[in-house]
mmCIF file of C-alpha atoms in Angstrom:
data_model
loop_
_atom_site.group_PDB
_atom_site.id
_atom_site.type_symbol
_atom_site.label_atom_id
_atom_site.label_comp_id
_atom_site.label_asym_id
_atom_site.label_seq_id
_atom_site.Cartn_x
_atom_site.Cartn_y
_atom_site.Cartn_z
ATOM 1 C CA ARG A 469 241.954 206.002 26.159
ATOM 2 C CA GLY A 470 239.299 207.459 23.876
ATOM 3 C CA VAL A 471 238.034 210.967 24.270
ATOM 4 C CA HIS A 472 236.567 211.980 27.112
ATOM 5 C CA ARG A 473 234.202 215.423 27.340
ATOM 6 C CA HIS A 474 233.615 216.675 31.081
ATOM 7 C CA ASP A 475 230.716 219.359 31.829
ATOM 8 C CA ASP A 476 231.715 221.554 33.966
ATOM 9 C CA SER A 477 228.336 223.364 33.976
ATOM 10 C CA GLY A 478 226.061 221.863 37.503
ATOM 11 C CA PRO A 479 223.178 221.852 36.748
ATOM 12 C CA PRO A 480 219.871 223.567 34.908
ATOM 13 C CA ASN A 481 219.603 226.203 37.262
ATOM 14 C CA GLY A 482 215.525 226.285 36.593
ATOM 15 C CA ALA A 483 213.389 222.843 36.491
ATOM 16 C CA ALA A 484 214.658 220.406 32.902
ATOM 17 C CA ILE A 485 211.404 219.698 31.490
ATOM 18 C CA ASP A 486 211.753 215.981 28.824
ATOM 19 C CA TYR A 487 209.302 215.202 26.252
ATOM 20 C CA TRP A 488 209.795 212.840 23.681
ATOM 21 C CA SER A 489 209.023 213.334 20.217
ATOM 22 C CA LYS A 490 209.172 210.191 17.295
ATOM 23 C CA LYS A 491 209.682 213.698 14.673
ATOM 24 C CA GLU A 492 210.586 216.635 13.462
ATOM 25 C CA ILE A 493 207.756 218.863 14.298
ATOM 26 C CA LYS A 494 208.498 221.687 12.542
ATOM 27 C CA GLN A 495 206.788 225.169 13.458
ATOM 28 C CA THR A 496 203.422 226.389 12.007
ATOM 29 C CA ASP A 497 203.621 230.052 9.960
ATOM 30 C CA GLU A 498 201.356 231.652 13.241
ATOM 31 C CA GLN A 499 203.191 229.953 15.414
ATOM 32 C CA LYS A 500 206.722 231.853 13.202
ATOM 33 C CA LYS A 501 205.180 235.020 13.388
ATOM 34 C CA SER A 502 204.497 235.040 16.688
ATOM 35 C CA LYS A 503 207.879 233.653 17.573
ATOM 36 C CA ARG A 504 207.053 230.420 19.329
ATOM 37 C CA ASP A 505 208.243 227.089 18.575
ATOM 38 C CA ALA A 506 205.830 224.114 17.706
ATOM 39 C CA ALA A 507 206.048 222.538 21.395
ATOM 40 C CA LYS A 508 203.614 224.300 23.969
ATOM 41 C CA ILE A 509 204.623 223.903 27.267
ATOM 42 C CA VAL A 510 201.619 225.208 30.308
ATOM 43 C CA ILE A 511 202.490 225.177 33.526
ATOM 44 C CA THR A 512 199.440 225.491 36.656
ATOM 45 C CA ASP A 513 199.880 226.154 40.206
ATOM 46 C CA ALA A 514 198.643 223.078 42.494
ATOM 47 C CA SER A 515 194.399 225.707 42.141
ATOM 48 C CA GLY A 516 194.585 225.321 38.750
ATOM 49 C CA ASN A 517 195.749 229.742 38.197
ATOM 50 C CA LEU A 518 198.050 229.502 34.979
ATOM 51 C CA VAL A 519 201.540 230.244 35.995
ATOM 52 C CA ALA A 520 203.902 229.990 32.212
ATOM 53 C CA THR A 521 203.450 228.885 28.725
ATOM 54 C CA GLU A 522 206.260 228.372 27.542
ATOM 55 C CA TYR A 523 207.317 227.537 23.995
ATOM 56 C CA ALA A 524 210.001 225.612 22.867
ATOM 57 C CA PRO A 525 211.448 224.064 19.648
ATOM 58 C CA ALA A 526 209.757 219.343 18.978
ATOM 59 C CA LYS A 527 212.783 217.773 17.213
ATOM 60 C CA GLU A 528 213.324 214.370 16.895
ATOM 61 C CA GLY A 529 214.427 212.197 20.173
ATOM 62 C CA MET A 530 214.296 213.814 22.999
ATOM 63 C CA ASN A 531 213.893 217.064 24.362
ATOM 64 C CA ARG A 532 214.936 219.697 27.326
ATOM 65 C CA TYR A 533 213.303 223.264 28.048
ATOM 66 C CA VAL A 534 214.272 224.449 30.926
ATOM 67 C CA TRP A 535 211.821 226.571 33.486
ATOM 68 C CA GLN A 536 213.223 228.704 34.890
ATOM 69 C CA LEU A 537 210.766 228.075 37.872
ATOM 70 C CA ARG A 538 208.749 232.030 38.037
ATOM 71 C CA TYR A 539 205.967 233.483 36.978
ATOM 72 C CA GLU A 540 205.477 235.491 33.361
ATOM 73 C CA GLY A 541 206.402 238.080 33.364
ATOM 74 C CA PRO A 542 204.258 241.136 32.526
ATOM 75 C CA LYS A 543 202.515 242.213 29.055
ATOM 76 C CA LYS A 544 204.549 244.758 26.724
ATOM 77 C CA ILE A 545 204.942 246.853 25.362
ATOM 78 C CA GLY A 546 203.683 247.189 21.707
ATOM 79 C CA PHE A 547 206.054 250.614 21.026
ATOM 80 C CA GLY A 548 209.498 251.525 21.155
ATOM 81 C CA LYS A 549 211.597 249.237 22.892
ATOM 82 C CA GLU A 550 211.372 247.764 26.458
ATOM 83 C CA ALA A 551 213.380 248.598 29.424
ATOM 84 C CA PRO A 552 216.058 247.006 29.508
ATOM 85 C CA PRO A 553 217.428 244.607 32.700
ATOM 86 C CA SER A 554 219.631 246.426 36.204
ATOM 87 C CA ASP A 555 221.319 246.262 38.277
ATOM 88 C CA PHE A 556 217.679 245.792 40.179
ATOM 89 C CA GLY A 557 216.413 243.048 37.881
ATOM 90 C CA ASP A 558 215.074 242.543 34.904
ATOM 91 C CA PRO A 559 211.177 244.510 34.355
ATOM 92 C CA ASN A 560 210.573 242.227 32.271
ATOM 93 C CA ARG A 561 211.414 239.087 34.023
ATOM 94 C CA GLY A 562 207.733 237.432 35.887
ATOM 95 C CA PRO A 563 208.776 236.848 39.928
ATOM 96 C CA ASP A 564 209.012 233.412 41.833
ATOM 97 C CA VAL A 565 207.298 231.028 42.070
ATOM 98 C CA ALA A 566 206.493 229.504 45.451
ATOM 99 C CA PRO A 567 207.692 226.395 46.876
ATOM 100 C CA GLY A 568 204.921 224.017 45.991
ATOM 101 C CA ALA A 569 203.624 221.739 43.359
ATOM 102 C CA TYR A 570 202.886 222.783 39.915
ATOM 103 C CA LYS A 571 201.658 220.569 36.397
ATOM 104 C CA VAL A 572 202.898 220.604 33.980
ATOM 105 C CA ALA A 573 201.820 219.782 30.303
ATOM 106 C CA VAL A 574 203.504 219.680 27.428
ATOM 107 C CA THR A 575 201.392 219.837 23.531
ATOM 108 C CA LEU A 576 203.453 218.196 21.200
ATOM 109 C CA GLY A 577 201.067 217.922 17.645
ATOM 110 C CA GLY A 578 198.424 218.275 19.065
ATOM 111 C CA GLU A 579 198.786 215.874 21.566
ATOM 112 C CA THR A 580 199.501 216.622 25.628
ATOM 113 C CA GLN A 581 201.146 215.380 28.096
ATOM 114 C CA THR A 582 201.292 215.716 31.737
ATOM 115 C CA SER A 583 203.933 215.976 35.113
ATOM 116 C CA GLU A 584 203.858 217.248 37.709
ATOM 117 C CA VAL A 585 207.469 219.491 39.322
ATOM 118 C CA VAL A 586 208.096 220.340 42.517
ATOM 119 C CA VAL A 587 209.594 223.549 43.557
ATOM 120 C CA ALA A 588 211.248 222.929 47.148
ATOM 121 C CA ALA A 589 212.698 225.966 48.828
ATOM 122 C CA ASP A 590 216.573 227.493 49.003
ATOM 123 C CA PRO A 591 217.463 225.193 51.323
ATOM 124 C CA ARG A 592 219.852 228.196 52.891
ATOM 125 C CA TRP A 593 215.947 230.059 53.837
ATOM 126 C CA HIS A 594 215.368 229.099 57.568
ATOM 127 C CA GLY A 595 212.284 231.190 57.444
ATOM 128 C CA ASP A 596 208.509 229.875 57.880
ATOM 129 C CA ALA A 597 207.334 228.951 54.023
ATOM 130 C CA GLN A 598 204.728 231.297 54.197
ATOM 131 C CA ILE A 599 206.280 234.365 53.626
ATOM 132 C CA LEU A 600 207.363 232.572 50.643
ATOM 133 C CA ARG A 601 204.248 233.057 49.399
ATOM 134 C CA ASP A 602 203.563 235.705 50.877
ATOM 135 C CA ARG A 603 206.429 237.426 48.273
ATOM 136 C CA ALA A 604 205.159 235.328 45.422
ATOM 137 C CA LYS A 605 201.859 236.873 45.657
ATOM 138 C CA VAL A 606 203.078 240.686 45.912
ATOM 139 C CA ALA A 607 205.198 239.308 43.615
ATOM 140 C CA LEU A 608 202.246 238.590 41.780
ATOM 141 C CA GLU A 609 200.217 242.079 42.003
ATOM 142 C CA GLY A 610 202.607 244.222 41.560
ATOM 143 C CA ARG A 611 203.630 241.715 38.030
ATOM 144 C CA ASN A 612 199.567 242.606 37.371
ATOM 145 C CA THR A 613 200.042 246.295 37.970
ATOM 146 C CA THR A 614 202.914 247.127 35.813
ATOM 147 C CA SER A 615 200.372 245.216 32.973
ATOM 148 C CA ALA A 616 196.999 246.434 33.693
ATOM 149 C CA VAL A 617 199.335 250.420 32.647
ATOM 150 C CA ASN A 618 201.482 248.355 29.875
ATOM 151 C CA GLU A 619 197.655 247.346 28.956
ATOM 152 C CA MET A 620 196.220 250.974 29.240
ATOM 153 C CA LEU A 621 199.496 253.002 27.204
ATOM 154 C CA ASN A 622 199.252 250.171 24.699
ATOM 155 C CA GLN A 623 195.754 251.395 24.485
ATOM 156 C CA LEU A 624 196.468 255.078 23.999
ATOM 157 C CA ASP A 625 198.479 254.497 21.433
ATOM 158 C CA ASN A 626 196.299 252.888 19.670
ATOM 159 C CA TRP A 627 193.985 256.007 19.626
ATOM 160 C CA GLU A 628 197.188 258.110 18.797
ATOM 161 C CA THR A 629 197.647 256.177 16.185
ATOM 162 C CA ALA A 630 193.633 255.978 14.670
ATOM 163 C CA LEU A 631 192.952 259.282 15.751
ATOM 164 C CA THR A 632 196.578 259.968 13.275
ATOM 165 C CA GLU A 633 194.501 258.713 10.397
ATOM 166 C CA LEU A 634 191.057 259.686 11.071
ATOM 167 C CA PRO A 635 191.283 262.125 8.135
ATOM 168 C CA LYS A 636 192.553 260.349 6.114
ATOM 169 C CA VAL A 637 189.685 257.737 6.059
ATOM 170 C CA VAL A 638 187.097 260.541 6.506
ATOM 171 C CA GLY A 639 188.287 261.726 3.652
ATOM 172 C CA ALA A 640 189.136 265.721 4.523
ATOM 173 C CA GLY A 641 192.783 267.267 5.149
ATOM 174 C CA GLU A 642 195.004 269.177 3.061
ATOM 175 C CA ASP A 643 194.033 266.880 0.002
ATOM 176 C CA GLY A 644 190.594 266.091 0.807
ATOM 177 C CA ASP A 645 187.720 266.566 -0.218
ATOM 178 C CA ALA A 646 185.789 270.173 0.851
ATOM 179 C CA ALA A 647 182.745 268.977 1.415
ATOM 180 C CA LYS A 648 183.620 265.867 3.583
ATOM 181 C CA THR A 649 186.280 268.455 5.608
ATOM 182 C CA LYS A 650 183.711 271.315 6.152
ATOM 183 C CA LYS A 651 181.540 268.281 7.975
ATOM 184 C CA TYR A 652 183.972 267.264 9.839
ATOM 185 C CA GLU A 653 185.634 269.948 11.003
ATOM 186 C CA ALA A 654 184.204 270.531 15.109
ATOM 187 C CA ALA A 655 185.800 266.730 15.169
ATOM 188 C CA LEU A 656 189.018 267.033 14.524
#
């Protein structure tokens, strides 16, 4: 007899990446600050191009991370709120990868182990595999364009902040030195 637990959740939604750690590896202060766990997982395509960099815990014993079979999402805007998911999808999520072989490198405590993951096409798909590769390519171009726009917006926000602070830096403004204010008045 005994107590049995039945897990009805099914297989993971992605590629399960299992890795072993002799002991728990704690996050460094830098990792905590950037909200990254101790295990670094880098996924590249068959040509060696970066697909995704993920971070996962490194507890003592067996660990599992499930890669969602997606490229990294676009670079994020550093101010304001991220756009929420909608009926049309999640604008912060990266595009699906195309079927093919991918290299997975897991780094724990300075040691890296590699393995390969083969992503198969959805068995319900009966079209040409080239269509899936083309779709992934176009989606990556869209992601890259979104990243470029977000980086531009971040730079504009940085410039606005710097310009707002400029009178204080040069000693101008209501509380500033009158001589410095006159010197920089034309620029401000």
